[in-house]
Short mmCIF file of C-alpha atoms in Angstrom, two decimals:
data_model
loop_
_atom_site.label_atom_id
_atom_site.label_comp_id
_atom_site.label_asym_id
_atom_site.label_seq_id
_atom_site.Cartn_x
_atom_site.Cartn_y
_atom_site.Cartn_z
CA UNK A 1 -24.01 15.78 9.41
CA UNK A 2 -20.67 17.34 10.38
CA UNK A 3 -21.02 20.21 7.93
CA UNK A 4 -24.57 20.93 9.11
CA UNK A 5 -23.37 21.15 12.72
CA UNK A 6 -20.08 22.96 12.10
CA UNK A 7 -21.44 26.27 13.39
CA UNK A 8 -22.46 24.68 16.72
CA UNK A 9 -19.60 22.22 17.22
CA UNK A 10 -16.67 23.37 15.02
CA UNK A 11 -13.98 21.13 16.60
CA UNK A 12 -16.20 18.06 16.44
CA UNK A 13 -17.16 18.79 12.83
CA UNK A 14 -13.51 19.30 11.90
CA UNK A 15 -12.54 16.03 13.57
CA UNK A 16 -15.31 14.10 11.80
CA UNK A 17 -14.47 15.63 8.41
CA UNK A 18 -10.68 15.45 8.61
CA UNK A 19 -9.98 12.47 10.85
CA UNK A 20 -12.50 9.85 9.74
CA UNK A 21 -11.76 6.73 7.75
CA UNK A 22 -14.60 4.29 7.24
CA UNK A 23 -16.10 3.89 10.71
CA UNK A 24 -13.07 5.06 12.73
CA UNK A 25 -12.42 8.62 13.90
CA UNK A 26 -8.81 9.02 15.01
CA UNK A 27 -7.91 12.26 16.70
CA UNK A 28 -5.53 13.43 19.35
CA UNK A 29 -5.82 16.03 22.10
CA UNK A 30 -3.50 17.05 24.91
CA UNK A 31 -5.55 16.25 28.00
CA UNK A 32 -8.28 13.84 29.13
CA UNK A 33 -10.56 16.84 29.75
CA UNK A 34 -10.15 17.94 26.12
CA UNK A 35 -10.82 14.35 25.04
CA UNK A 36 -13.99 14.28 27.11
CA UNK A 37 -15.21 17.55 25.56
CA UNK A 38 -14.38 16.43 22.02
CA UNK A 39 -15.97 12.99 22.36
CA UNK A 40 -19.14 14.50 23.82
CA UNK A 41 -19.28 17.05 20.99
CA UNK A 42 -18.74 14.33 18.36
CA UNK A 43 -21.45 12.22 20.01
CA UNK A 44 -23.86 15.18 19.79
CA UNK A 45 -23.05 15.95 16.15
CA UNK A 46 -23.41 12.32 15.10
CA UNK A 47 -26.61 11.90 17.13
CA UNK A 48 -28.10 14.89 15.27
CA UNK A 49 -27.55 12.89 12.08
CA UNK A 50 -29.02 9.70 13.54
CA UNK A 51 -25.68 7.99 14.20
CA UNK A 52 -24.57 6.43 17.46
CA UNK A 53 -20.96 5.94 18.52
CA UNK A 54 -20.33 2.32 19.47
CA UNK A 55 -17.34 2.98 21.73
CA UNK A 56 -14.44 5.29 22.44
CA UNK A 57 -10.90 4.19 23.22
CA UNK A 58 -8.00 6.12 24.65
CA UNK A 59 -4.45 5.62 25.79
CA UNK A 60 -5.06 7.88 28.80
CA UNK A 61 -4.63 6.19 32.16
CA UNK A 62 -7.65 7.96 33.67
CA UNK A 63 -11.04 8.55 32.18
CA UNK A 64 -13.55 11.28 32.81
CA UNK A 65 -16.68 10.17 34.71
CA UNK A 66 -19.08 11.71 32.18
CA UNK A 67 -17.87 9.54 29.29
CA UNK A 68 -17.42 5.79 29.06
CA UNK A 69 -14.05 5.46 27.39
CA UNK A 70 -12.72 1.94 27.13
CA UNK A 71 -9.26 1.46 28.58
CA UNK A 72 -9.08 -2.27 29.05
CA UNK A 73 -5.89 -3.11 30.90
CA UNK A 74 -6.34 -6.81 30.08
CA UNK A 75 -6.85 -6.25 26.36
CA UNK A 76 -3.59 -4.90 25.00
CA UNK A 77 -4.66 -4.17 21.42
CA UNK A 78 -7.53 -3.07 19.23
CA UNK A 79 -8.12 -2.64 15.51
CA UNK A 80 -7.95 0.92 14.20
CA UNK A 81 -7.94 1.70 10.48
CA UNK A 82 -7.30 -1.95 9.72
CA UNK A 83 -4.14 -2.20 11.80
CA UNK A 84 -3.56 -3.28 15.39
CA UNK A 85 -3.13 -0.50 17.94
CA UNK A 86 -1.78 -0.99 21.42
CA UNK A 87 -3.31 1.94 23.38
CA UNK A 88 -1.14 1.33 26.42
CA UNK A 89 2.07 1.83 24.42
CA UNK A 90 0.41 3.96 21.69
CA UNK A 91 1.96 1.81 18.94
CA UNK A 92 0.61 0.40 15.69
CA UNK A 93 1.45 -3.04 14.31
CA UNK A 94 0.24 -5.60 11.80
CA UNK A 95 -1.21 -8.97 12.65
CA UNK A 96 0.32 -11.56 10.37
CA UNK A 97 -1.53 -14.73 9.43
CA UNK A 98 1.14 -17.39 9.81
CA UNK A 99 -0.34 -20.03 7.59
CA UNK A 100 1.78 -22.67 5.92
CA UNK A 101 1.06 -21.69 2.31
CA UNK A 102 4.71 -20.92 1.62
CA UNK A 103 6.41 -23.04 4.24
CA UNK A 104 9.04 -25.63 3.51
CA UNK A 105 6.71 -28.49 4.40
CA UNK A 106 7.44 -31.91 2.84
CA UNK A 107 4.81 -31.26 0.13
CA UNK A 108 4.94 -27.47 -0.37
CA UNK A 109 2.20 -25.84 -2.37
CA UNK A 110 3.18 -24.78 -5.86
CA UNK A 111 4.37 -21.18 -5.75
CA UNK A 112 2.91 -19.14 -8.61
CA UNK A 113 2.77 -15.49 -9.58
CA UNK A 114 -0.93 -15.45 -8.68
CA UNK A 115 -0.27 -16.79 -5.16
CA UNK A 116 2.61 -14.40 -4.55
CA UNK A 117 0.61 -11.37 -5.66
CA UNK A 118 -2.38 -12.54 -3.62
CA UNK A 119 -0.21 -12.73 -0.53
CA UNK A 120 1.16 -9.20 -1.03
CA UNK A 121 -2.20 -7.69 -1.97
CA UNK A 122 -3.82 -9.34 1.06
CA UNK A 123 -2.12 -6.91 3.41
CA UNK A 124 -4.57 -4.19 4.36
CA UNK A 125 -2.61 -0.98 4.88
CA UNK A 126 -4.98 1.96 4.37
CA UNK A 127 -2.75 4.54 6.01
CA UNK A 128 0.47 3.40 4.31
CA UNK A 129 2.48 2.84 7.48
CA UNK A 130 3.73 -0.51 6.20
CA UNK A 131 5.01 0.95 2.92
CA UNK A 132 8.71 0.98 3.89
CA UNK A 133 8.50 -2.75 4.54
CA UNK A 134 6.10 -3.74 1.75
CA UNK A 135 8.04 -1.91 -0.96
CA UNK A 136 10.66 -4.68 -0.98
CA UNK A 137 7.98 -7.26 -1.83
CA UNK A 138 6.49 -4.99 -4.50
CA UNK A 139 9.91 -4.47 -6.14
CA UNK A 140 10.49 -8.23 -6.08
CA UNK A 141 7.07 -8.66 -7.73
CA UNK A 142 8.17 -6.36 -10.56
CA UNK A 143 11.26 -8.54 -10.99
CA UNK A 144 9.05 -11.64 -11.08
CA UNK A 145 7.20 -10.22 -14.10
CA UNK A 146 10.51 -10.26 -16.04
CA UNK A 147 10.49 -14.06 -15.98
CA UNK A 148 7.47 -14.05 -18.30
CA UNK A 149 5.54 -16.58 -16.24
CA UNK A 150 1.80 -17.02 -16.68
CA UNK A 151 -0.33 -16.56 -13.58
CA UNK A 152 -0.45 -20.24 -12.64
CA UNK A 153 2.97 -21.41 -13.87
CA UNK A 154 5.16 -22.93 -11.19
CA UNK A 155 7.95 -20.53 -10.25
CA UNK A 156 11.49 -21.76 -10.97
CA UNK A 157 13.46 -23.00 -7.96
CA UNK A 158 15.68 -19.89 -7.69
CA UNK A 159 12.59 -17.64 -7.75
CA UNK A 160 10.78 -19.84 -5.24
CA UNK A 161 13.79 -19.75 -2.91
CA UNK A 162 14.03 -15.96 -3.16
CA UNK A 163 10.32 -15.52 -2.37
CA UNK A 164 10.36 -17.97 0.52
CA UNK A 165 13.27 -16.01 2.03
CA UNK A 166 11.48 -12.71 1.41
CA UNK A 167 8.23 -13.97 2.97
CA UNK A 168 10.17 -15.26 5.95
CA UNK A 169 11.96 -11.90 6.31
CA UNK A 170 8.72 -9.96 6.00
CA UNK A 171 6.85 -12.58 8.06
CA UNK A 172 4.07 -12.67 5.46
#
């Protein structure tokens, strides 16, 4: 669709081709007027292919009257590319599920290599922004392999303690 319409809407086609991931198109322009023009052009290109844009969001404080761009002052965050984005502050963050799987409850669940890897792999980070933080857990996982544990063997106490501290530090 974008390639077919590139001659008519080159900026929109470029944005769709280069700035799309799954069903999100993330682009940046300098002014609300430019945003209005680009979103209208993208709407037209996608409509030519039979696609309809569900909604647009922006961190701009004012919106153009010709385009309904959601800037919900009450709602402080939205999901973009699998991570949480605060449009007001223009910041990305991760939402952490604070379950008690690895807590120090009276009857803690048995900590195994399978459960540790599942916890690390369960973090959806398609753009790699969490890599500087997640690398510590991945290095520790490599060290865990050196113990020669099977997938469902209970981790020794010193390993369990290290992982509980790491999960607490990483808030996983």
